[in-house]
Amino acid sequence: MRIPAQACAQMLDAHPDAHWLIDEMGVLTHANRAALRLMGSPAGDILGVHIDHLVADGPEHCAAVLRQGRRSTVPTPARLRLRTSGGDELPCRCEIALLSPAAEGVPSQLWCRLLPQRLGNSQFEVLNHQIAALRLEVGRRQAAESEMRQQREWLQAVLLGIAEGVVATDLDGCVLLMNPAAADLTGWTLAQSLRRPINALVRLTDESDLDTAEDPVGCILRGSGSGRDQRRLRLVARDGTEHLVQASASALLDEGGQLCGAVLVLRSIDEEVRAELKRRALEHQLRQAQKMEAIGTLAGGVAHDFNNVIGSVIANAALARMELPTDHTAQQPLLQIHRAGDRARALVRQILAFSRQDPQRRERHWLQPLVEEAVGLLRGTLPARVRLEVQCVVKPVHALVDAMQFQQVVMNLCTNAWHALSAGGGDVTVALDLEPACASQGPMARLRVTDDGCGMDEATRERIFEPFFTTKPTGEGTGLGLSVVHGIVAEHQGSLQAESSPGQGSTFTVRLPALVDDMQTTPDLVPPPSELALEESSSGGNERHVAYVDDDESMRNVIERLLRRKGYRVSSYESAELALAALELPATSWDVVVTDFNMPRTSGLDLARELRRLRPMLPVVITSGYVTDELQQGSEALGHTRLLNKEDCFECIGSLLAEVLGA
Ligand SMILES: Nc1ncnc2c1ncn2[C@@H]1O[C@H](COP(=O)(O)OP(=O)(O)OP(=O)(O)O)[C@@H](O)[C@H]1O
Ligand SMILES: [Mg+2]
């Protein structure tokens, strides 16, 4: 196609390089603006001039270049030395080609591009500008790349470090990224999860039932929900373990704001839930402890009065039985009254034993009564289908224990045994005996609690002493029972052992260092006789004089009558003041004083102190419905003073006076 010379000239004018158009004879027909600038000549001076005159290479060279140009429409390289208007020679590389062949009388036309080898100042400037711009661009890109790298590293560090699991997916829900926390939670590594559907790896179900929960990532990708509400869900890991998590999903958008994937954030709340359960368990324990404290206070408060009442009932029933012929029809009902009174007395004793509020105090204790008391208290709460049996060796077993804590051990083990029985009931046996000394240890008091309940598998057995470990439904067990037992046994330098297998029942064995040197010692308090036998003997008193001080009139009457039956002379006083006033009378001569502890104004202990001052050798017996530590220590400090439980008064006072008076 022939390009009109005019159009071609206009196009070349816009080009930054120098261009000539030359006819087939070698005459310059057009020089663009850059060419005019390069040669330094106006168009009028050079157009229509043969190029021989415009270059310094000579006619042969020019002719050769023109021939080369005419041969091809593809530009070929050549060299020319331009003559500038200033007379300088400017070496140029040039490209020359046939632009249009001769046709219809119009001569052929050549095109030549001139690229000077020595650059002019202005071109240097342009070039410098371009280089500077390039440098700026390179710098900007480097900065942007380094910022992106930093952001990537920062993101990487955040994803590695955060406790929340993060999983990112593409539009199809296939995993693109998974941080280590998510890998820990799900059990899948990043390598295993890449490009796999998130639903196959992150299985979320509802917290309470096992239905699959609405999938948060799916909601985002389908555009059917925000997925941001932090729902509590259950996450089933690869190995089947379950975690409670809070899950939220959000959309990933590309640069154009188009949805390109989703990101799922999983926060494990196992610890929070465990802490919450612990808190509730502790609250429950605290409430129980407060209830026990309240019962303790109440029991301590009423015990004295209650024991007076029971003592009086028992004593009067016993007296009436003594005064009636043995075949009298009233003997049987009186015996029933006596027995009921005895049961009430035992109950008060148990409540007092459990409500004792002393801090841990280890003393020598005869363990059998402690076991009996604890079991007796528990027995009242057991359903009839549970048989609870106690097997204690006859010989007393003593150990250095805190009585309340020891009984707590018995209670906790028995309660667990009871709970392990099936709904149909079963047997629980509590056994106490003495293990003789062996090479490795001294003699041990051994307490065994055995049940024929559900038993435990090994996994459970390994964890039972952990605080808060329980297999009971939430809210039913605190999981503290055995930890408390373990703690108490350890404090007592003992050992605790559990033997059990599923369906075979369990045996818990507690061993505590036994005290063998003092096995036969009489317990501190005079023990009540086990039988409801009546001390019929009317002798033994030998007319010795007993002063009996008690603000309770019925007790005064009963004890007076009883002691008189035993051959004592008795003077009764309703207060310590009256007794002390009588002591000052010259005719007064007492062999022993028996006084109630709890009296208005002056207590029995105060009276004993005063008597010790006035008559240092006069023996004193203090009776009390509730023997506190303070009373025990106070009486020990005085010397010549004995303590007697008020409710045992009737049965024991005869033998105690005989002992004190050396009869
Ligand atoms: N005699 C037993 N037979 C079978 N399992 C037992 C027995 N004793 C304890 N366990 C197991 O040990 C777990 C922990 O016992 P622990 O007494 O510490 O707490 P708990 O009984 O669950 O709760 P709490 O004592 O507050 O009622 C029990 O949940 C039970 O699984
Ligand atoms: Mg328990």
XYZ file of C-alpha atoms and ligand atoms in Angstrom:
695
model
C 0.000 0.000 0.000
C 1.235 3.454 -0.763
C 1.346 5.773 2.208
C 0.627 9.393 1.182
C 3.762 11.407 1.715
C 1.849 14.069 3.576
C 0.382 11.635 6.139
C 3.700 9.945 6.597
C 5.419 13.289 7.246
C 2.872 14.228 9.895
C 3.295 10.942 11.715
C 7.065 11.265 11.723
C 6.893 14.790 13.102
C 5.406 13.439 16.291
C 8.235 10.953 16.749
C 11.103 11.852 19.154
C 13.846 10.345 16.889
C 15.207 12.043 13.740
C 13.657 10.768 10.453
C 14.226 11.588 6.784
C 12.134 10.807 3.755
C 14.290 10.557 0.590
C 13.252 9.992 -3.005
C 14.857 7.324 -5.160
C 17.386 9.838 -6.479
C 18.644 10.608 -3.014
C 16.933 13.993 -2.640
C 15.618 14.822 0.829
C 11.838 15.288 0.604
C 11.031 15.545 4.364
C 12.945 15.927 7.645
C 10.890 15.651 10.824
C 11.215 18.096 13.725
C 13.750 15.987 15.581
C 15.886 15.731 12.407
C 15.783 19.528 11.879
C 16.796 19.946 15.572
C 19.619 17.437 15.152
C 21.001 19.131 12.028
C 20.405 22.659 13.338
C 18.948 23.797 10.005
C 15.534 25.149 9.001
C 13.554 22.980 6.591
C 13.968 25.452 3.748
C 17.733 25.034 3.768
C 17.825 21.281 3.442
C 14.637 20.061 1.729
C 15.203 19.337 -2.010
C 18.933 18.968 -1.349
C 20.656 15.671 -2.253
C 21.834 13.881 0.794
C 25.387 13.850 -0.621
C 25.476 17.452 0.577
C 24.052 16.716 3.958
C 26.500 13.994 4.966
C 30.271 13.957 5.110
C 30.694 10.388 3.822
C 31.110 11.051 0.112
C 28.845 10.194 -2.893
C 29.842 6.480 -3.136
C 28.905 5.802 0.444
C 25.656 7.694 0.008
C 24.838 5.774 -3.165
C 25.562 2.472 -1.382
C 23.267 3.386 1.523
C 20.501 4.420 -0.921
C 20.878 1.150 -2.817
C 20.660 -0.750 0.450
C 17.486 1.139 1.298
C 15.827 0.496 -2.036
C 16.390 -3.243 -1.712
C 13.992 -3.921 1.207
C 10.985 -2.615 3.024
C 12.510 -4.071 6.228
C 14.806 -1.476 7.908
C 18.481 -2.352 7.652
C 21.309 -0.744 9.626
C 23.858 1.671 8.109
C 26.124 4.525 9.215
C 26.203 8.152 8.150
C 28.101 11.197 9.338
C 25.714 14.143 9.340
C 26.864 17.618 8.600
C 25.300 20.067 11.057
C 24.614 23.712 10.299
C 27.528 24.592 12.619
C 29.864 22.628 10.312
C 30.307 19.726 12.732
C 30.171 16.092 11.743
C 27.744 14.041 13.740
C 28.224 10.217 13.514
C 24.871 8.453 13.391
C 23.630 4.938 13.273
C 20.801 4.816 10.821
C 18.093 2.452 9.663
C 16.973 2.682 6.074
C 14.126 1.013 4.180
C 11.948 1.311 1.117
C 8.797 3.125 2.187
C 6.933 2.940 -1.167
C 8.056 1.593 -4.549
C 7.808 3.699 -7.732
C 4.346 3.518 -9.327
C 2.240 5.419 -11.818
C 4.989 7.927 -12.437
C 5.554 8.618 -8.756
C 9.149 7.801 -7.799
C 9.906 5.371 -4.994
C 10.442 6.753 -1.542
C 12.918 5.799 1.202
C 12.700 6.216 4.954
C 15.715 6.710 7.134
C 15.947 6.952 10.927
C 19.039 8.722 12.299
C 20.314 7.827 15.760
C 23.200 10.119 16.702
C 26.011 8.364 18.549
C 27.092 11.491 20.385
C 24.166 12.751 22.381
C 23.211 16.313 22.721
C 22.705 17.946 26.114
C 18.921 18.006 25.886
C 18.807 14.301 25.209
C 21.030 13.635 28.171
C 18.624 15.598 30.284
C 15.711 13.580 29.012
C 17.628 10.433 29.631
C 18.629 11.558 33.122
C 15.028 12.376 33.821
C 13.997 8.959 32.687
C 16.730 7.319 34.756
C 15.757 9.324 37.830
C 12.096 8.414 37.339
C 13.089 4.816 36.875
C 15.168 4.919 40.012
C 12.244 6.443 41.916
C 9.936 3.762 40.632
C 12.404 1.027 41.532
C 12.780 2.553 45.026
C 9.016 2.758 45.441
C 8.583 -0.830 44.405
C 11.366 -1.966 46.715
C 9.770 -0.085 49.631
C 6.371 -1.548 48.825
C 7.876 -5.013 48.568
C 9.713 -4.633 51.869
C 6.515 -3.359 53.512
C 4.650 -6.323 52.107
C 7.384 -8.650 53.331
C 7.213 -7.074 56.794
C 3.464 -7.385 56.842
C 3.727 -10.991 55.779
C 6.251 -11.703 58.536
C 4.170 -9.848 61.066
C 1.064 -11.758 60.014
C 3.015 -14.985 60.178
C 4.219 -14.175 63.696
C 0.706 -13.263 64.800
C -0.762 -16.419 63.306
C 1.946 -18.551 64.909
C 1.692 -16.867 68.279
C -2.007 -16.400 68.917
C -3.935 -18.877 71.006
C -6.897 -18.800 68.630
C -7.040 -21.265 65.786
C -7.234 -19.587 62.363
C -8.214 -21.380 59.148
C -8.533 -19.547 55.804
C -10.292 -21.040 52.799
C -10.837 -20.197 49.141
C -14.231 -19.684 47.543
C -14.843 -23.443 47.437
C -14.207 -23.780 51.154
C -10.849 -25.518 50.653
C -8.138 -24.795 53.202
C -5.415 -22.334 52.173
C -3.933 -21.667 55.577
C -4.095 -23.176 59.053
C -2.124 -21.866 62.023
C -0.578 -24.139 64.704
C -3.350 -23.424 67.233
C -5.945 -24.624 64.722
C -3.762 -27.647 63.979
C -3.648 -28.462 67.717
C -7.397 -28.139 68.070
C -8.342 -30.148 64.990
C -5.528 -32.672 65.032
C -4.708 -31.987 61.336
C -1.417 -30.428 60.259
C -1.273 -27.655 57.664
C 0.317 -30.048 55.168
C -2.510 -32.551 55.653
C -5.225 -29.951 55.333
C -4.057 -27.849 52.384
C -6.642 -27.745 49.560
C -8.997 -30.079 51.436
C -12.577 -28.999 52.226
C -12.709 -27.343 55.640
C -15.827 -29.288 56.597
C -13.929 -32.551 56.395
C -11.320 -31.245 58.870
C -13.157 -28.917 61.233
C -16.222 -30.783 62.494
C -18.459 -28.518 64.526
C -21.546 -29.700 66.375
C -23.943 -27.986 68.720
C -22.687 -27.618 72.275
C -25.411 -29.665 73.909
C -26.549 -32.208 71.341
C -24.453 -33.885 68.715
C -26.288 -32.499 65.675
C -23.992 -30.837 63.224
C -24.126 -27.123 63.786
C -24.735 -24.600 61.030
C -21.349 -24.242 59.361
C -20.039 -20.668 59.830
C -17.696 -20.776 56.800
C -20.483 -22.111 54.570
C -22.730 -19.261 55.728
C -20.116 -16.740 54.628
C -19.383 -18.379 51.278
C -23.074 -18.782 50.454
C -23.685 -15.228 51.597
C -26.412 -16.541 53.913
C -25.227 -15.146 57.205
C -22.675 -13.006 58.949
C -20.930 -15.962 60.658
C -19.568 -13.446 63.135
C -21.753 -14.254 66.099
C -19.402 -15.978 68.534
C -21.291 -19.211 69.020
C -20.309 -21.872 71.562
C -19.865 -25.061 69.596
C -18.344 -28.462 70.152
C -15.344 -29.227 67.931
C -14.683 -32.904 67.256
C -10.969 -33.355 66.582
C -9.423 -35.885 64.244
C -8.915 -38.431 67.063
C -12.466 -37.967 68.346
C -11.602 -35.788 71.355
C -13.950 -32.890 71.855
C -13.284 -29.245 72.641
C -15.708 -26.513 73.440
C -14.954 -23.568 71.162
C -16.246 -20.175 70.266
C -16.330 -19.993 66.475
C -16.693 -17.013 64.180
C -16.165 -16.687 60.453
C -15.666 -13.661 58.210
C -15.338 -12.943 54.509
C -12.030 -12.533 52.655
C -12.252 -9.900 49.908
C -9.857 -9.330 47.003
C -8.489 -5.921 45.856
C -11.640 -5.262 43.940
C -13.794 -5.944 47.001
C -15.012 -9.270 45.625
C -15.489 -12.276 47.946
C -12.524 -14.611 47.487
C -12.745 -16.878 50.538
C -13.476 -17.057 54.266
C -11.517 -17.112 57.487
C -12.638 -19.129 60.504
C -11.418 -18.239 64.025
C -11.731 -20.877 66.757
C -11.185 -20.017 70.424
C -10.940 -22.961 72.806
C -13.002 -22.367 75.949
C -12.274 -25.715 77.627
C -10.251 -23.987 80.348
C -12.931 -21.370 80.959
C -15.613 -24.017 81.255
C -13.428 -26.075 83.595
C -12.713 -23.001 85.721
C -16.415 -22.224 85.859
C -17.183 -25.770 87.017
C -14.443 -25.516 89.638
C -15.843 -22.231 90.844
C -19.306 -23.747 91.164
C -17.873 -26.763 92.982
C -16.009 -24.514 95.415
C -19.146 -22.500 95.991
C -20.975 -25.715 96.716
C -18.221 -26.769 99.135
C -18.335 -23.387 100.803
C -22.095 -23.595 101.218
C -21.705 -27.081 102.693
C -18.977 -25.859 105.033
C -21.109 -22.931 106.122
C -24.028 -25.269 106.748
C -21.793 -27.496 108.849
C -20.535 -24.482 110.750
C -24.084 -23.370 111.428
C -25.047 -26.862 112.571
C -21.946 -26.880 114.770
C -22.820 -23.616 116.433
C -26.399 -24.696 116.885
C -25.467 -28.122 118.169
C -22.915 -26.735 120.626
C -25.500 -24.275 121.844
C -28.334 -26.697 122.412
C -26.263 -29.690 123.456
C -25.960 -28.656 127.069
C -29.661 -28.098 127.629
C -30.568 -31.083 125.556
C -28.241 -33.328 127.482
C -29.729 -32.123 130.757
C -33.135 -33.092 129.462
C -31.969 -36.487 128.244
C -29.953 -37.078 131.396
C -33.002 -36.357 133.465
C -35.219 -38.637 131.341
C -32.739 -41.507 131.549
C -32.055 -41.027 135.223
C -35.704 -40.845 136.186
C -36.576 -43.873 134.106
C -33.712 -45.791 135.692
C -34.671 -44.681 139.189
C -38.269 -45.680 138.645
C -37.110 -49.092 137.446
C -34.999 -49.477 140.579
C -37.823 -48.565 142.863
C -40.330 -50.928 141.288
C -40.278 -54.706 141.705
C -38.587 -56.372 138.740
C -41.801 -58.107 137.667
C -43.803 -54.890 137.700
C -45.763 -54.208 134.461
C -44.210 -50.697 134.257
C -40.673 -52.182 133.960
C -41.012 -52.766 130.196
C -42.261 -49.266 129.253
C -39.634 -47.737 131.569
C -36.958 -49.782 129.820
C -38.214 -48.448 126.455
C -37.959 -44.888 127.795
C -34.453 -45.629 128.996
C -33.477 -47.024 125.569
C -34.995 -44.140 123.639
C -33.109 -41.743 125.906
C -29.947 -43.662 125.185
C -30.473 -43.365 121.437
C -31.090 -39.643 121.764
C -27.902 -39.351 123.802
C -25.904 -41.177 121.115
C -27.327 -38.925 118.469
C -26.327 -35.766 120.342
C -22.856 -37.190 120.780
C -22.536 -37.834 117.053
C -23.748 -34.391 116.089
C -21.304 -32.855 118.523
C -18.464 -34.970 117.180
C -19.140 -33.725 113.662
C -19.731 -30.147 114.544
C -16.509 -29.687 116.464
C -14.923 -26.584 115.041
C -11.380 -26.892 116.294
C -8.597 -26.515 113.815
C -6.698 -29.700 113.176
C -5.631 -31.174 116.508
C -4.020 -34.511 116.584
C -4.427 -36.442 119.811
C -4.295 -40.001 120.890
C -7.663 -41.496 119.996
C -9.291 -44.815 120.334
C -10.356 -45.355 116.727
C -13.255 -47.788 117.123
C -15.678 -45.273 118.685
C -14.739 -42.712 116.047
C -15.509 -45.203 113.260
C -18.762 -46.242 114.944
C -19.822 -42.632 115.371
C -19.127 -41.690 111.770
C -20.842 -44.770 110.391
C -23.753 -44.264 112.784
C -24.293 -40.768 111.520
C -24.131 -41.875 107.891
C -26.412 -44.832 108.461
C -29.316 -42.507 109.169
C -29.081 -41.084 105.660
C -28.682 -44.368 103.751
C -31.569 -45.928 101.876
C -32.787 -49.243 103.292
C -31.372 -51.237 100.360
C -27.800 -50.332 101.382
C -26.313 -52.567 104.067
C -23.519 -50.855 105.982
C -21.614 -53.109 108.320
C -18.762 -52.339 110.703
C -16.186 -54.968 111.622
C -13.782 -53.769 114.282
C -11.213 -55.894 116.072
C -12.041 -56.245 119.747
C -8.676 -54.991 120.944
C -8.680 -51.176 120.973
C -6.710 -49.547 118.162
C -5.202 -46.171 119.004
C -3.609 -43.572 116.764
C -2.595 -39.951 116.819
C -5.410 -38.367 114.808
C -7.588 -35.337 114.528
C -10.882 -36.994 115.395
C -12.966 -34.872 113.087
C -10.660 -35.390 110.135
C -10.457 -39.117 110.757
C -14.239 -39.295 110.769
C -14.310 -37.232 107.585
C -12.143 -39.916 105.951
C -14.581 -42.641 107.041
C -17.565 -40.596 105.855
C -16.105 -39.755 102.438
C -15.031 -43.347 101.722
C -18.385 -44.736 102.858
C -20.307 -42.153 100.817
C -18.336 -43.050 97.680
C -18.939 -46.747 98.359
C -22.655 -46.116 98.717
C -22.759 -44.087 95.494
C -20.953 -46.883 93.635
C -23.708 -49.389 94.463
C -26.309 -50.168 91.851
C -29.875 -48.923 92.181
C -30.787 -52.285 93.692
C -28.502 -51.659 96.675
C -25.546 -53.646 97.955
C -23.094 -54.089 100.807
C -20.577 -51.691 102.259
C -18.188 -52.993 104.907
C -16.002 -50.859 107.118
C -13.253 -52.813 108.840
C -10.709 -51.610 111.386
C -7.785 -53.681 112.571
C -4.140 -53.495 113.496
C -1.296 -54.477 111.201
C 1.695 -55.620 113.222
C 5.046 -53.921 112.748
C 7.246 -55.215 109.955
C 10.802 -54.498 108.810
C 9.844 -51.362 106.890
C 7.330 -49.791 109.273
C 5.834 -49.834 112.734
C 2.366 -51.107 113.590
C -0.388 -49.547 111.471
C -4.054 -48.952 112.165
C -5.782 -50.251 109.032
C -9.183 -48.996 107.939
C -10.769 -50.710 104.951
C -13.953 -49.647 103.198
C -15.189 -52.279 100.763
C -18.194 -52.196 98.466
C -19.648 -54.525 95.868
C -20.561 -51.668 93.542
C -19.632 -50.760 89.980
C -15.840 -50.663 90.523
C -13.466 -48.637 88.367
C -11.437 -49.151 85.227
C -7.738 -48.334 85.239
C -8.136 -44.935 83.599
C -10.540 -43.835 86.337
C -8.446 -45.350 89.111
C -5.421 -43.372 87.983
C -7.249 -40.076 88.367
C -9.463 -40.484 91.441
C -7.182 -38.528 93.795
C -7.006 -35.535 91.467
C -8.958 -32.609 92.865
C -12.209 -32.074 90.963
C -12.021 -35.386 89.158
C -15.480 -36.879 89.189
C -17.461 -39.261 87.033
C -20.701 -38.036 88.537
C -23.026 -35.830 86.493
C -22.414 -32.089 86.692
C -23.763 -30.675 89.911
C -23.819 -34.025 91.714
C -20.187 -34.550 92.646
C -17.481 -32.032 93.407
C -14.676 -34.518 92.834
C -13.098 -33.343 96.097
C -14.047 -36.234 98.362
C -11.022 -38.420 97.705
C -8.621 -35.471 97.465
C -9.686 -34.481 100.954
C -9.166 -38.073 102.140
C -5.780 -38.171 100.463
C -4.760 -34.846 102.045
C -5.849 -35.881 105.529
C -4.145 -39.266 105.317
C -0.922 -37.646 104.080
C -1.014 -35.129 106.943
C -1.303 -38.020 109.339
C 1.785 -39.700 107.810
C -0.414 -42.504 106.535
C -1.052 -44.147 103.192
C -4.117 -44.589 101.020
C -4.648 -47.344 98.514
C -7.464 -48.200 96.116
C -8.117 -51.628 94.638
C -10.868 -51.943 92.110
C -11.872 -53.354 88.785
C -15.006 -52.806 86.726
C -17.984 -54.744 88.062
C -15.923 -56.169 90.926
C -16.441 -53.489 93.566
C -13.717 -51.513 95.295
C -11.662 -51.521 98.469
C -10.055 -48.376 99.824
C -7.412 -48.993 102.498
C -6.144 -46.294 104.848
C -3.114 -47.014 107.005
C -2.150 -44.718 109.876
C 0.738 -45.162 112.321
C -0.773 -46.869 115.365
C 0.082 -46.151 118.991
C 0.749 -49.467 120.654
C 2.446 -48.460 123.900
C -0.691 -47.075 125.421
C -3.352 -49.354 124.018
C -5.123 -50.108 127.247
C -5.310 -46.590 128.589
C -8.680 -45.501 129.767
C -10.066 -42.832 127.505
C -10.018 -39.348 128.952
C -13.688 -39.281 129.596
C -15.316 -41.973 131.640
C -16.990 -44.143 128.987
C -20.675 -44.864 129.412
C -21.520 -48.457 130.198
C -22.673 -50.272 127.110
C -25.555 -52.026 128.822
C -28.609 -50.470 130.316
C -27.716 -52.259 133.502
C -28.708 -50.566 136.691
C -26.262 -50.194 139.521
C -28.390 -51.811 142.128
C -25.808 -51.733 144.849
C -26.921 -49.589 147.734
C -23.591 -49.857 149.410
C -20.284 -48.123 148.551
C -21.150 -44.643 149.728
C -20.317 -45.416 153.357
C -22.057 -42.292 154.519
C -19.472 -40.120 152.828
C -20.633 -36.593 152.202
C -21.236 -35.402 148.608
C -22.025 -31.783 147.783
C -24.035 -31.692 144.518
C -24.334 -28.314 142.750
C -26.695 -27.923 139.805
C -29.141 -25.226 138.757
C -31.422 -27.894 137.240
C -33.865 -28.982 139.905
C -34.840 -32.278 138.300
C -31.186 -33.322 138.048
C -30.638 -32.378 141.680
C -33.568 -34.547 142.698
C -32.511 -37.513 140.640
C -28.828 -37.449 141.616
C -29.669 -36.888 145.271
C -31.971 -39.892 145.276
C -29.475 -42.000 143.412
C -26.534 -41.183 145.646
C -28.582 -41.725 148.782
C -29.505 -45.159 147.435
C -25.790 -45.820 147.113
C -25.152 -44.928 150.738
C -23.869 -41.354 150.388
C -24.936 -38.361 152.382
C -25.902 -35.623 149.901
C -26.233 -31.856 150.185
C -27.623 -30.178 147.080
C -27.155 -26.542 146.096
C -28.722 -24.707 143.172
C -25.764 -22.365 142.632
C -22.024 -22.068 143.193
C -22.597 -19.093 145.491
C -24.873 -21.095 147.793
C -22.397 -23.956 147.885
C -19.493 -21.614 148.765
C -21.585 -19.954 151.450
C -22.334 -23.381 152.977
C -18.650 -24.275 152.891
C -17.902 -21.409 155.249
C -20.169 -22.842 157.922
C -18.083 -24.552 160.607
C -20.182 -27.715 160.534
C -19.646 -28.289 156.792
C -17.390 -31.145 155.895
C -17.556 -32.590 152.397
C -15.686 -35.555 150.981
C -16.271 -34.641 147.371
C -18.026 -31.931 145.346
C -19.952 -32.776 142.154
C -20.883 -29.669 140.181
C -22.581 -28.907 136.914
C -20.387 -26.815 134.590
C -22.957 -24.646 132.890
C -24.648 -22.513 135.558
C -25.630 -18.852 135.573
C -23.128 -16.345 137.057
C -20.464 -18.742 138.408
C -19.597 -21.773 136.275
C -18.661 -25.185 137.628
C -15.043 -24.516 136.593
C -14.982 -21.231 138.536
C -16.396 -23.051 141.545
C -13.712 -25.734 141.229
C -11.014 -23.012 141.146
C -12.397 -21.391 144.272
C -12.628 -24.746 146.032
C -9.037 -25.496 145.042
C -8.014 -22.267 146.739
C -10.120 -22.876 149.856
C -9.739 -26.678 150.153
C -6.766 -27.777 148.019
C -7.286 -31.501 148.699
C -11.037 -31.646 148.191
C -11.812 -33.706 145.054
C -14.147 -32.109 142.496
C -16.144 -33.724 139.667
C -17.477 -31.398 136.959
C -20.375 -32.642 134.857
C -21.175 -31.057 131.550
C -23.493 -31.604 128.615
C -20.737 -30.470 126.244
C -17.114 -31.028 127.210
C -15.197 -28.312 125.400
C -11.432 -28.098 125.075
C -11.440 -25.089 127.317
C -13.174 -27.073 130.023
C -10.867 -30.039 129.549
C -7.728 -27.907 129.786
C -9.124 -25.877 132.699
C -9.884 -28.961 134.744
C -6.527 -30.579 133.939
C -4.770 -27.424 135.153
C -6.534 -27.557 138.513
C -5.639 -31.131 139.441
C -7.873 -33.312 141.646
C -10.654 -32.593 139.200
C -12.513 -35.092 136.997
C -14.894 -34.545 134.118
C -18.088 -36.476 133.534
C -20.433 -36.227 130.566
C -23.732 -35.150 131.917
C -25.752 -37.632 129.978
C -23.573 -40.420 131.411
C -23.928 -39.048 134.908
C -26.566 -41.406 136.069
C -24.778 -44.568 135.012
C -21.261 -43.520 135.856
C -21.385 -41.309 138.912
C -21.371 -44.228 141.334
C -18.227 -45.826 139.962
C -16.498 -42.485 139.435
C -17.086 -41.397 143.063
C -15.860 -44.750 144.256
C -12.685 -44.249 142.224
C -12.161 -40.639 143.331
C -12.745 -41.432 146.970
C -10.559 -44.506 146.787
C -13.302 -46.860 147.942
N -15.969 -46.863 95.831
C -15.907 -46.396 94.582
N -16.346 -47.169 93.546
C -16.272 -46.723 92.268
N -15.781 -45.493 91.914
C -15.345 -44.698 92.911
C -15.379 -45.099 94.276
N -14.864 -44.092 95.015
C -14.530 -43.109 94.149
N -14.815 -43.458 92.887
C -14.564 -42.675 91.658
O -13.707 -41.609 92.000
C -14.291 -40.363 91.621
C -13.811 -39.281 92.552
O -14.315 -39.489 93.849
P -14.421 -38.259 94.831
O -14.937 -38.729 96.121
O -13.126 -37.532 94.847
O -15.454 -37.297 94.118
P -17.001 -37.566 93.848
O -17.468 -38.678 94.736
O -17.181 -37.729 92.408
O -17.643 -36.194 94.303
P -18.052 -35.805 95.813
O -17.093 -36.499 96.712
O -17.971 -34.343 95.861
O -19.457 -36.309 95.955
C -15.784 -40.619 91.644
O -16.484 -39.726 90.807
C -15.837 -42.060 91.140
O -15.738 -42.110 89.747
Mg -17.042 -38.605 96.837
